[in-house]
Short mmCIF file of C-alpha atoms (C1' of nucleotides) in Angstrom, two decimals:
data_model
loop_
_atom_site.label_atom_id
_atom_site.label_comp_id
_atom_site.label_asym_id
_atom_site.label_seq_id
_atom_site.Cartn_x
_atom_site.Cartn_y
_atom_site.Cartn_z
CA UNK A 1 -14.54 -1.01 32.48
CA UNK A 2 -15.65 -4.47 31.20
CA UNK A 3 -12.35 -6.38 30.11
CA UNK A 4 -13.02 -6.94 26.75
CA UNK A 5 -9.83 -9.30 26.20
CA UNK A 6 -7.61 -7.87 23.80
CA UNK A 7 -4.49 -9.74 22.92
CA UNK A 8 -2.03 -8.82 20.44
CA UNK A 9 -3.54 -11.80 18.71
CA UNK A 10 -7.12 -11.49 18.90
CA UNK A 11 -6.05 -7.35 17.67
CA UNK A 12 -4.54 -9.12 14.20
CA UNK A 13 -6.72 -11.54 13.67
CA UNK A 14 -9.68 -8.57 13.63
CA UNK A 15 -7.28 -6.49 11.95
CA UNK A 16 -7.42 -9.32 9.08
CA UNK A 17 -10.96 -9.26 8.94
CA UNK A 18 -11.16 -5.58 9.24
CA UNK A 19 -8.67 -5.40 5.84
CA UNK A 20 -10.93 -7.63 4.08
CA UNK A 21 -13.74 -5.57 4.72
CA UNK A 22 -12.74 -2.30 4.56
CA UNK A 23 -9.08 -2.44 2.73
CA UNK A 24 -5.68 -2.98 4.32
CA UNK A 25 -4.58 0.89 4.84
CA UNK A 26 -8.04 1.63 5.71
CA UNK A 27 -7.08 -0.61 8.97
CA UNK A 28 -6.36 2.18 11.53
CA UNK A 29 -5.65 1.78 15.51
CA UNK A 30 -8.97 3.59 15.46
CA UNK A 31 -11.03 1.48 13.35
CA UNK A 32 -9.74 -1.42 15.53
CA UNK A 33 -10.79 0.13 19.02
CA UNK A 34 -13.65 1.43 17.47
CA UNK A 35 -14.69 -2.29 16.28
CA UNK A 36 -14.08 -3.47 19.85
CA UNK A 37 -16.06 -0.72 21.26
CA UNK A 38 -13.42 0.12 23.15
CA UNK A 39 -11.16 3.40 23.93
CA UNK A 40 -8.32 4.19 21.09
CA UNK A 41 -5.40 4.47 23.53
CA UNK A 42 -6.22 1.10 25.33
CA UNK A 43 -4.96 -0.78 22.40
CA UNK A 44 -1.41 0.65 22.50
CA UNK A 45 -1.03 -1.57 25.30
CA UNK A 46 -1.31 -5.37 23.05
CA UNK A 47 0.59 -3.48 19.78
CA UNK A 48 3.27 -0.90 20.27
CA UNK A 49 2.09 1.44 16.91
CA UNK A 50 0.12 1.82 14.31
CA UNK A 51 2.87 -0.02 12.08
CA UNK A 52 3.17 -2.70 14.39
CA UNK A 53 -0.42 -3.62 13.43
CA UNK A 54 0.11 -3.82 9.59
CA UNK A 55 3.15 -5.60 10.40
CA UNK A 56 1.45 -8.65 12.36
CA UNK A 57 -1.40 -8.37 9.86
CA UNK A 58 1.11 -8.84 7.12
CA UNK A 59 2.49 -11.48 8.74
CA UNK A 60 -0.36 -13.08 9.62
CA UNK A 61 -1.31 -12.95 5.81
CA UNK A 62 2.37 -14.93 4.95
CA UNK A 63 1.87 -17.67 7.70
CA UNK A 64 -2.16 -18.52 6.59
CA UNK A 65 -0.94 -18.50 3.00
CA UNK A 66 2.01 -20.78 3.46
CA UNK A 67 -0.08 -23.01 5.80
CA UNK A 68 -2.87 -23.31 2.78
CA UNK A 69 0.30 -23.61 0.60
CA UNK A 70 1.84 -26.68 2.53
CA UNK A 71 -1.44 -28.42 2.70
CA UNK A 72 -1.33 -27.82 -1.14
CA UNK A 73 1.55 -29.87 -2.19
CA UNK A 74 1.42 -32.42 0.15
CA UNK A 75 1.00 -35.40 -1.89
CA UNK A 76 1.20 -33.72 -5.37
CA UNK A 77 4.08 -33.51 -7.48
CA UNK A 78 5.05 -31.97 -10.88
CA UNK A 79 2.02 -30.24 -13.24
CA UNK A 80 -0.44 -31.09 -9.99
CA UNK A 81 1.26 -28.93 -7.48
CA UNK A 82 2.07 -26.43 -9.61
CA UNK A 83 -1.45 -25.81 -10.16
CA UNK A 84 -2.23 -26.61 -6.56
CA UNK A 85 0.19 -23.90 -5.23
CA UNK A 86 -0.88 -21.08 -7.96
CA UNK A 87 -4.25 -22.20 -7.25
CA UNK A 88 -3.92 -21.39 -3.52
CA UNK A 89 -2.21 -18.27 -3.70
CA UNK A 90 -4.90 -16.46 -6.29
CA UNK A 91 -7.82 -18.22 -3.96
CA UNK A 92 -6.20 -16.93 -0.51
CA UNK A 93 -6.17 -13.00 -2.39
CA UNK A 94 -9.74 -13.85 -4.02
CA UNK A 95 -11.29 -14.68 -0.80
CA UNK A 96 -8.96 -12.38 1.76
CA UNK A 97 -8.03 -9.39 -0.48
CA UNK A 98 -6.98 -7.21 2.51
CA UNK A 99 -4.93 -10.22 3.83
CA UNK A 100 -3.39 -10.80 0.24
CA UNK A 101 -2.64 -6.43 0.42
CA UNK A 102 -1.36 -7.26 4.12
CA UNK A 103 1.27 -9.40 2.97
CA UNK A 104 2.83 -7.41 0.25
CA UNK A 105 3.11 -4.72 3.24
CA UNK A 106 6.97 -3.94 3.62
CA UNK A 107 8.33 -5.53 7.21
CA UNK A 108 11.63 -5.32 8.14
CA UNK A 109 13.57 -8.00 8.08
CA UNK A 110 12.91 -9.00 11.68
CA UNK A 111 12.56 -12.31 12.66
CA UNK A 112 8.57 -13.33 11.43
CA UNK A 113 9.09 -12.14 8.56
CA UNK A 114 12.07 -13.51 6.91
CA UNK A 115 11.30 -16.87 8.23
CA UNK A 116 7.81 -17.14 6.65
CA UNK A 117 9.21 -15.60 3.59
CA UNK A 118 11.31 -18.66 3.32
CA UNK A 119 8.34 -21.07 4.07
CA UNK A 120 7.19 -19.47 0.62
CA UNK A 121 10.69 -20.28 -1.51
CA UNK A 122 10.40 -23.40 -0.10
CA UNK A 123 6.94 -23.92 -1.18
CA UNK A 124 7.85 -23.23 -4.31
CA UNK A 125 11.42 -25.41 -4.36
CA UNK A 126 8.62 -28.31 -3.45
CA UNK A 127 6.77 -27.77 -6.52
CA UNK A 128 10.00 -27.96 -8.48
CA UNK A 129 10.99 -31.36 -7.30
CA UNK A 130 9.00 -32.67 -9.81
CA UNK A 131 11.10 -31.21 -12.52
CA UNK A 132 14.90 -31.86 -12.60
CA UNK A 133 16.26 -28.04 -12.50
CA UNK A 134 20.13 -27.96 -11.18
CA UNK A 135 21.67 -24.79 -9.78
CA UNK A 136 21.11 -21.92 -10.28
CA UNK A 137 18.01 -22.78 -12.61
CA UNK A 138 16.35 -24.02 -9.37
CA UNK A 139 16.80 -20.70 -8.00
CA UNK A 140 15.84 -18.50 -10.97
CA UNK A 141 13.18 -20.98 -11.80
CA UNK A 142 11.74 -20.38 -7.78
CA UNK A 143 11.72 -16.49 -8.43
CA UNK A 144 10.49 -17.19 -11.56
CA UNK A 145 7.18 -19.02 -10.05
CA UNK A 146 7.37 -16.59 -7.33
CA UNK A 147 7.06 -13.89 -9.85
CA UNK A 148 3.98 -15.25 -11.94
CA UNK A 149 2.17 -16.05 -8.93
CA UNK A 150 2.23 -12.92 -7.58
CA UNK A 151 2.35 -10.78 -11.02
CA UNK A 152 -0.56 -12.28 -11.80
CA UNK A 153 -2.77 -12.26 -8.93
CA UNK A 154 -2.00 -8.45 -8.41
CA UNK A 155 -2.88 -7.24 -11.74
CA UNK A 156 -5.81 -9.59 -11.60
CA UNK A 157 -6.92 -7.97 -7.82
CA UNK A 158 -6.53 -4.44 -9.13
CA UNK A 159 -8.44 -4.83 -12.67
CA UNK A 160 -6.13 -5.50 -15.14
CA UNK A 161 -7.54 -7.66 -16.87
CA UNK A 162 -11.45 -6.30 -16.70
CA UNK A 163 -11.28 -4.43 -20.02
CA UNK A 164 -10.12 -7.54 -22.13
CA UNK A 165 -11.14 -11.06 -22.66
CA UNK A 166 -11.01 -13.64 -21.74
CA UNK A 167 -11.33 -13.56 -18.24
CA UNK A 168 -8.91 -13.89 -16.11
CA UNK A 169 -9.89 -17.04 -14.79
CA UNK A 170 -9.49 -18.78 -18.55
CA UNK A 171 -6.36 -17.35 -18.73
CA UNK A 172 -5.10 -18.74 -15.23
CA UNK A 173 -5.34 -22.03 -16.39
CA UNK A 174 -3.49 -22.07 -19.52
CA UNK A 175 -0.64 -19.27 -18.05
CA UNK A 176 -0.17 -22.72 -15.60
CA UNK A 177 0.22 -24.71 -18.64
CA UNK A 178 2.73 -22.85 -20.19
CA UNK A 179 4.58 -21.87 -16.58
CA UNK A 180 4.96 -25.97 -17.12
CA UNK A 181 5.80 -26.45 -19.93
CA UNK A 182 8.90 -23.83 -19.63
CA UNK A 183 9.66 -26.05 -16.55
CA UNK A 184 10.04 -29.25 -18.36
CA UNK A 185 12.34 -27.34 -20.93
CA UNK A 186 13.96 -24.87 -18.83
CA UNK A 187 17.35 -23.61 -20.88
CA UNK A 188 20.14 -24.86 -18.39
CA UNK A 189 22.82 -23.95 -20.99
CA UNK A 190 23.19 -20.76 -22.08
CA UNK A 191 20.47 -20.76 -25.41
CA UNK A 192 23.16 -17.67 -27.47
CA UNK B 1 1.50 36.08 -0.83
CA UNK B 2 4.25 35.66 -3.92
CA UNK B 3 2.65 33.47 -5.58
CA UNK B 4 4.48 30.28 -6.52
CA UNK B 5 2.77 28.85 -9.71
CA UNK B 6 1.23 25.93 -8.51
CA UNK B 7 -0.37 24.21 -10.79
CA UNK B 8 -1.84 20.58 -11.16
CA UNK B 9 1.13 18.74 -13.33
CA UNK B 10 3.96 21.24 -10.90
CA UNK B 11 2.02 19.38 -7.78
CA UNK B 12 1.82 16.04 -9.60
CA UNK B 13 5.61 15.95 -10.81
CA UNK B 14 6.53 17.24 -7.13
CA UNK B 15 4.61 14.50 -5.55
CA UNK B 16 6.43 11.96 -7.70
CA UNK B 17 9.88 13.22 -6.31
CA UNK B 18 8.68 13.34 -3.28
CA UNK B 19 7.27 9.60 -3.72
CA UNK B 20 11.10 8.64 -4.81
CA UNK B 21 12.10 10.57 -1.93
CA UNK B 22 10.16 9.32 1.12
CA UNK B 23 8.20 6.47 -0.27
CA UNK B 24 4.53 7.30 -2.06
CA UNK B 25 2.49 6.24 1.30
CA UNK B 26 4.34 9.01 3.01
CA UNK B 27 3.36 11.74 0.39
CA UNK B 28 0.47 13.76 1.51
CA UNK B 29 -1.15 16.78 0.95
CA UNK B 30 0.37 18.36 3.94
CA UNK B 31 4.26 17.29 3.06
CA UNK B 32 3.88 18.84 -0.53
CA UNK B 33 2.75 21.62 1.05
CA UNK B 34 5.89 22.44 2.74
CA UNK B 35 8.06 21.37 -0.25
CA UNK B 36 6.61 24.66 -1.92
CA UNK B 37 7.01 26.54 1.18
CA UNK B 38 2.97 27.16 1.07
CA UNK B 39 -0.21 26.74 2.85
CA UNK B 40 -1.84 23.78 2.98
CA UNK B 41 -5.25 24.80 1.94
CA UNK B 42 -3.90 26.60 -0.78
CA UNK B 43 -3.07 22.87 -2.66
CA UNK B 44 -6.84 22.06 -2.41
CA UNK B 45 -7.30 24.96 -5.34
CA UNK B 46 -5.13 22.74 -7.17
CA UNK B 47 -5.76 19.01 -6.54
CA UNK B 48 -9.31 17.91 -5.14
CA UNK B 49 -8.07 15.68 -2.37
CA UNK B 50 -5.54 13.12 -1.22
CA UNK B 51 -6.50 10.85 -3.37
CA UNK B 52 -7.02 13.08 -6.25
CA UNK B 53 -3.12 13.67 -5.73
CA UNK B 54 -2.13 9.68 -5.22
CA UNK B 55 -4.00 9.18 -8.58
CA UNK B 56 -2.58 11.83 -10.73
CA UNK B 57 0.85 10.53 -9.31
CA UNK B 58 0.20 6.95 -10.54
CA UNK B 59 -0.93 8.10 -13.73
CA UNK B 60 1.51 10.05 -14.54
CA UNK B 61 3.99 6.91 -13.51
CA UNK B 62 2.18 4.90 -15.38
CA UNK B 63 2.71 7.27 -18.11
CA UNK B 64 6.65 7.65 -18.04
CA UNK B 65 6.69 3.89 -18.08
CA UNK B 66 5.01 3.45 -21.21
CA UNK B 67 7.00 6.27 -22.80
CA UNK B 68 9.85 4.56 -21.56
CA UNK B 69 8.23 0.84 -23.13
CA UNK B 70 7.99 2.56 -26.43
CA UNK B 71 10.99 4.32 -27.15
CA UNK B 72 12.47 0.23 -26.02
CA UNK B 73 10.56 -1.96 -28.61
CA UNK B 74 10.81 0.25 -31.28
CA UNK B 75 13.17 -0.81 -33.96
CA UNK B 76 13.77 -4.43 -31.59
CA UNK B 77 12.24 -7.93 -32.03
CA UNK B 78 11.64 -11.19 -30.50
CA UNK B 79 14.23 -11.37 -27.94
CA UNK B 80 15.74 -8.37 -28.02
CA UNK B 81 12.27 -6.50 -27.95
CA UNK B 82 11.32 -8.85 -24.84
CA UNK B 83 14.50 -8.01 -22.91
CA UNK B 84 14.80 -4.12 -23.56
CA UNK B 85 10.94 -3.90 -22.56
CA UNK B 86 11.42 -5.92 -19.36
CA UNK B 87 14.62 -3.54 -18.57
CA UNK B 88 12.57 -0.97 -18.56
CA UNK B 89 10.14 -1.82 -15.73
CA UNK B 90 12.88 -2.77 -13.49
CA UNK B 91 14.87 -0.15 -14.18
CA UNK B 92 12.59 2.34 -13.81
CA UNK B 93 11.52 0.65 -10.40
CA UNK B 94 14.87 0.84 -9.41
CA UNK B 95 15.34 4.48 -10.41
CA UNK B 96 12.01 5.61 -9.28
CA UNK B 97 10.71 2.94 -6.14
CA UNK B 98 8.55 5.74 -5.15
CA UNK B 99 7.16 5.95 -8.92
CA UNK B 100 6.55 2.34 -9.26
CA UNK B 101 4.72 1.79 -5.91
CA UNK B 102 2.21 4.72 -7.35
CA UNK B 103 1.40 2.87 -10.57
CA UNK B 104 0.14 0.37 -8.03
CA UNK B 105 -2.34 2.37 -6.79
CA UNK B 106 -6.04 1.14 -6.92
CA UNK B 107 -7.15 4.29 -9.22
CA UNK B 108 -10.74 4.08 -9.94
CA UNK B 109 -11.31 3.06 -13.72
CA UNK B 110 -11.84 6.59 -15.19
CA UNK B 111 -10.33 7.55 -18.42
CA UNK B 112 -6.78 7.84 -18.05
CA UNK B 113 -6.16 5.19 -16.09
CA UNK B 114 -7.41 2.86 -18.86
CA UNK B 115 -6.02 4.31 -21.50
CA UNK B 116 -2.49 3.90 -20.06
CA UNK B 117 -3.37 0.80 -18.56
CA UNK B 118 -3.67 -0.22 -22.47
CA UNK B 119 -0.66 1.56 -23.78
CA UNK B 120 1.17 -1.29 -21.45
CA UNK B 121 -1.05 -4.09 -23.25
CA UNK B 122 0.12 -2.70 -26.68
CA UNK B 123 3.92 -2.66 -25.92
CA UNK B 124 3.49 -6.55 -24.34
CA UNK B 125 1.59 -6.98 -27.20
CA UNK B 126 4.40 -5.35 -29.74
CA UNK B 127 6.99 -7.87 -28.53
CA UNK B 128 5.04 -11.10 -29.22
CA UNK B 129 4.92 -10.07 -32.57
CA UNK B 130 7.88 -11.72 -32.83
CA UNK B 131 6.88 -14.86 -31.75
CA UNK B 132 3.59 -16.07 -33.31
CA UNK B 133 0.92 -16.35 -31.08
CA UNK B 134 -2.87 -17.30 -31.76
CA UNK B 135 -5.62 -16.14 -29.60
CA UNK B 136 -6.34 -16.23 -27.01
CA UNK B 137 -2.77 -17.71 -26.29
CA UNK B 138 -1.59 -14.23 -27.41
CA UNK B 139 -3.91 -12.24 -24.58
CA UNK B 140 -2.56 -15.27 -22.09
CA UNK B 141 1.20 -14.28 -23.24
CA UNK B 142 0.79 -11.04 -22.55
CA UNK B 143 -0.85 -11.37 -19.15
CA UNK B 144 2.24 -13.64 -17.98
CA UNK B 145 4.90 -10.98 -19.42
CA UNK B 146 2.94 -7.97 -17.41
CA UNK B 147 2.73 -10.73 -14.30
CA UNK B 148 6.35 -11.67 -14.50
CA UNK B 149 7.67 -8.48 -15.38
CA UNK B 150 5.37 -6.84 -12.41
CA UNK B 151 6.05 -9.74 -9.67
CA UNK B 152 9.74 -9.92 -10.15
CA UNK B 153 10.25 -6.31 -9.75
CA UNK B 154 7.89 -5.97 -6.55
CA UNK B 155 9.24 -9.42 -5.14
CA UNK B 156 12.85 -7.84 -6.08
CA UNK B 157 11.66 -4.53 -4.90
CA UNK B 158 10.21 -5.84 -1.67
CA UNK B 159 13.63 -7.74 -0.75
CA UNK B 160 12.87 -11.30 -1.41
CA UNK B 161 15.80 -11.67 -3.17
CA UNK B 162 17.66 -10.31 -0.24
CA UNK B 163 18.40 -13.63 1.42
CA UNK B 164 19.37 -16.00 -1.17
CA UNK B 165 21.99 -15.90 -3.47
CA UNK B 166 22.44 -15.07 -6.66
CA UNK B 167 21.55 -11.92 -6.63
CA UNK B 168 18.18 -10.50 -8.37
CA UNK B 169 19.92 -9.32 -10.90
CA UNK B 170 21.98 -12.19 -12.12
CA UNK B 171 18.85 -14.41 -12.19
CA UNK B 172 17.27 -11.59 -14.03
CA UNK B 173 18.92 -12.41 -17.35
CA UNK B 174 18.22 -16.42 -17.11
CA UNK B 175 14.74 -15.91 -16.58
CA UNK B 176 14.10 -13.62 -19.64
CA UNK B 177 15.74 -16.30 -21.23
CA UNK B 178 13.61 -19.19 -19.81
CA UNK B 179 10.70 -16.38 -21.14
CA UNK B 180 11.99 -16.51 -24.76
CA UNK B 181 12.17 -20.20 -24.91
CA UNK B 182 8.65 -20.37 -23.46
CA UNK B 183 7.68 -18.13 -26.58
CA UNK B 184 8.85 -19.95 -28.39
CA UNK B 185 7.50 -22.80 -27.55
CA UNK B 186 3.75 -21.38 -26.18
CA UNK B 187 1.38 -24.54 -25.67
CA UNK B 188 -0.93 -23.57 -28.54
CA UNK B 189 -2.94 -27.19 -27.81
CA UNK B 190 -3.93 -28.29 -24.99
CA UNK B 191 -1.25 -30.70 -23.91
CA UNK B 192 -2.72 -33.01 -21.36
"C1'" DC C 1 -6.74 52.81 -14.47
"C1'" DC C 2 -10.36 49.91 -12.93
"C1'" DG C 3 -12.86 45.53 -12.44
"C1'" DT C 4 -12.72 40.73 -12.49
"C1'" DT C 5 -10.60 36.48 -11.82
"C1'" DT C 6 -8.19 33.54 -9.02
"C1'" DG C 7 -4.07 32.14 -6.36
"C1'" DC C 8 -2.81 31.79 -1.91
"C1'" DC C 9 -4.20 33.04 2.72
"C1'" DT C 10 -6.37 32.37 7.72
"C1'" DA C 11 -9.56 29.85 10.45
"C1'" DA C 12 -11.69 25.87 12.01
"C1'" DG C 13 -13.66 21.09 12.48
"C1'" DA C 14 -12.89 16.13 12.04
"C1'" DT C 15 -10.03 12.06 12.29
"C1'" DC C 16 -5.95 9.54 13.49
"C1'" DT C 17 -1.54 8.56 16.24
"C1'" DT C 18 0.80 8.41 20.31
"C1'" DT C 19 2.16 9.30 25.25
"C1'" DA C 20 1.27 9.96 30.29
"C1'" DG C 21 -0.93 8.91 34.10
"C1'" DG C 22 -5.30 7.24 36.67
"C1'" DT C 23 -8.95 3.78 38.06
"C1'" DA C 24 -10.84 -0.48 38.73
"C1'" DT C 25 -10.83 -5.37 37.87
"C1'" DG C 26 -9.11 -9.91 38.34
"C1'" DT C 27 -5.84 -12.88 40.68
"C1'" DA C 28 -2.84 -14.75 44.18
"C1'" DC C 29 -1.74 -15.30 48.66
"C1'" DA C 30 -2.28 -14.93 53.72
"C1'" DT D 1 -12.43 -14.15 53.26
"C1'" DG D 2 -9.93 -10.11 52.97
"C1'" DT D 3 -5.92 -7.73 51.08
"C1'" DA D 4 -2.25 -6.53 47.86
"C1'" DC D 5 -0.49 -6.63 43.47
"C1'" DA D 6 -0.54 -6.63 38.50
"C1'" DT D 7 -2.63 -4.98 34.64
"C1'" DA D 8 -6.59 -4.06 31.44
"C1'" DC D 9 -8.86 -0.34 30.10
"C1'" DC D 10 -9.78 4.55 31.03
"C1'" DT D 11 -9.37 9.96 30.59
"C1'" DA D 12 -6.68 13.72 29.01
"C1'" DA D 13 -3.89 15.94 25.89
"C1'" DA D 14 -0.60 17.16 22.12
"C1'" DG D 15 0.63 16.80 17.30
"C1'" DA D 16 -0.29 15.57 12.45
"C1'" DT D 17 -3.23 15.17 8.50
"C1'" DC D 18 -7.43 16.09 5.62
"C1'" DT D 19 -10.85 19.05 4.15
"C1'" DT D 20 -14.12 23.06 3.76
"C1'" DA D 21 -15.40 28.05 4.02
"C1'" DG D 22 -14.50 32.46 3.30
"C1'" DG D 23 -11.06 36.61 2.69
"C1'" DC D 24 -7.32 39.50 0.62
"C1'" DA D 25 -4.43 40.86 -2.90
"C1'" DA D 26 -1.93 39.93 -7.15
"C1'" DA D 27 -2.31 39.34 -12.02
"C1'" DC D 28 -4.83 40.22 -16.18
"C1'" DG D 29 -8.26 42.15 -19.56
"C1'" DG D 30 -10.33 45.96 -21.16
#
DNA sequence: CCGTTTGCCTAAGATCTTTAGGTATGTACA
DNA sequence: TGTACATACCTAAAGATCTTAGGCAAACGG
């Protein structure tokens, strides 16, 4: 009977932890209650389902990454926060690798989630200031970023790139050169 | 008691269906169970668990995908080679969402899952042929084709694209072509 | 035709999800 | 300070999935 204090806040935020400890769809209702020492059924009163859960964990994930993000290119411009934004996204799934699974979790497009999505593009349309890309090679050039950041961190996370040298933290580095490069050169006219 | 000829590949190709179907995270043991109009126990003859059946499924995804990779860069180069190979990922994501979320899965590094894993090196590796790459800049070219070809399709996949014009597949195109300039241009020296 | 293999079966325990309704705790107000 | 209300957490229960153990009968080899 001791009121433990569950929120629909305080649930996600040891959901989070739970995912980085245990994997993100090894996060159950059950786990959770379990964690709080508390009764399963009891939480269906702070989230309304099981996929309610992953959802705020997911988007929980996209908000801490975008906040990292923001703090990233604040004050950086061109080659700097390029590398400062990749560098935050593969950190954020290094460090929180149930987060990082959280947030490719599919949400529909309700609210949260389409906002904080476009916290991300806008991240990334930050970065690009630095280079003088009209439209639509802003756009592509966004996905493009969007692409390699999250390409890369994913096959990184799930072993990829164990079985070959170099690492995949000498290749980061020099992927981030050439993801520059392109930028500074990017084909606005059609190269055929 | 008519027996229906379940075997491991019948189970594995019925699961990918099913995957394309319903979405891989819904296929379970019990739901390919009905689809053959059998016990459930009776699948455990055939597959050792759950996750025996998630892995076979994103092996044998894997699998199609490289077939399809092959059959694309043979006979093509440079460009051409780089643009058919990139098709085929998103097409076959496209054509097979179900598929494509299975290769994802975290399958524990035993045989197969290597192998294939280096069939998709080789075809990455089969297109830079055409542009000539050093080491390690060849091993870093390679990891940002499988990144870009594997982020834009999830991203697209996932419905990033859904909010912002043009659509994912106009961009598509232009970024391939921002890819083959980059080739073309790789940073063999360190340029800072 | 008989024996062996084995494919599919029934039975059962464990875990998870979700809903319905009850009890007691904390708060607000007289 | 006592009472009434709201609600945080509870018990109970049904349904789904995963997995193991052991049984029957169909297919196959001799």
């Amino acid at each position: 009977m001791a009121r433990v204090g569950l929120t629909p806040e305080r649930l996600t935020r040891a959901g989070a932890e739970l995912a980085d400890e245990i994997g993100f769809d090894q996060v159950s209702v059950s786990a959770l209650a379990r964690r709080f020492g508390v009764q399963v059924a009891s939480l269906y009163s702070h989230v309304k389902s099981s996929h309610d859960l992953h959802s705020r964990i997911a988007v929980l994930a996209l908000g801490e990454m975008a906040d990292r993000g923001a703090e990233a290119v604040a004050g950086r411009a061109g080659r700097d926060a390029l590398i400062a934004l990749a560098g935050v996204y593969r950190d954020y799934a290094r460090e929180h690798p149930g987060r990082y699974a959280a947030a490719q979790y599919r949400v529909e497009p309700g609210s949260a989630a389409v906002e904080v999505g476009r916290r991300h593009s806008e991240l990334s349309r930050a970065v690009l200031r630095g280079y003088e890309l009209g439209e639509p090679a802003q756009t592509d050039a966004i996905r493009l970023l969007g692409s390699v950041f999250h390409g890369y961190v994913s096959l990184e996370l799930g072993g990829s790139f164990d079985h070959s040298s170099p690492s995949g933290s000498d290749s980061w580095p020099r992927v981030l050169d050439a993801l520059d490069v392109l930028l500074r050169n990017w084909p606005e006219r059609q190269p055929q």
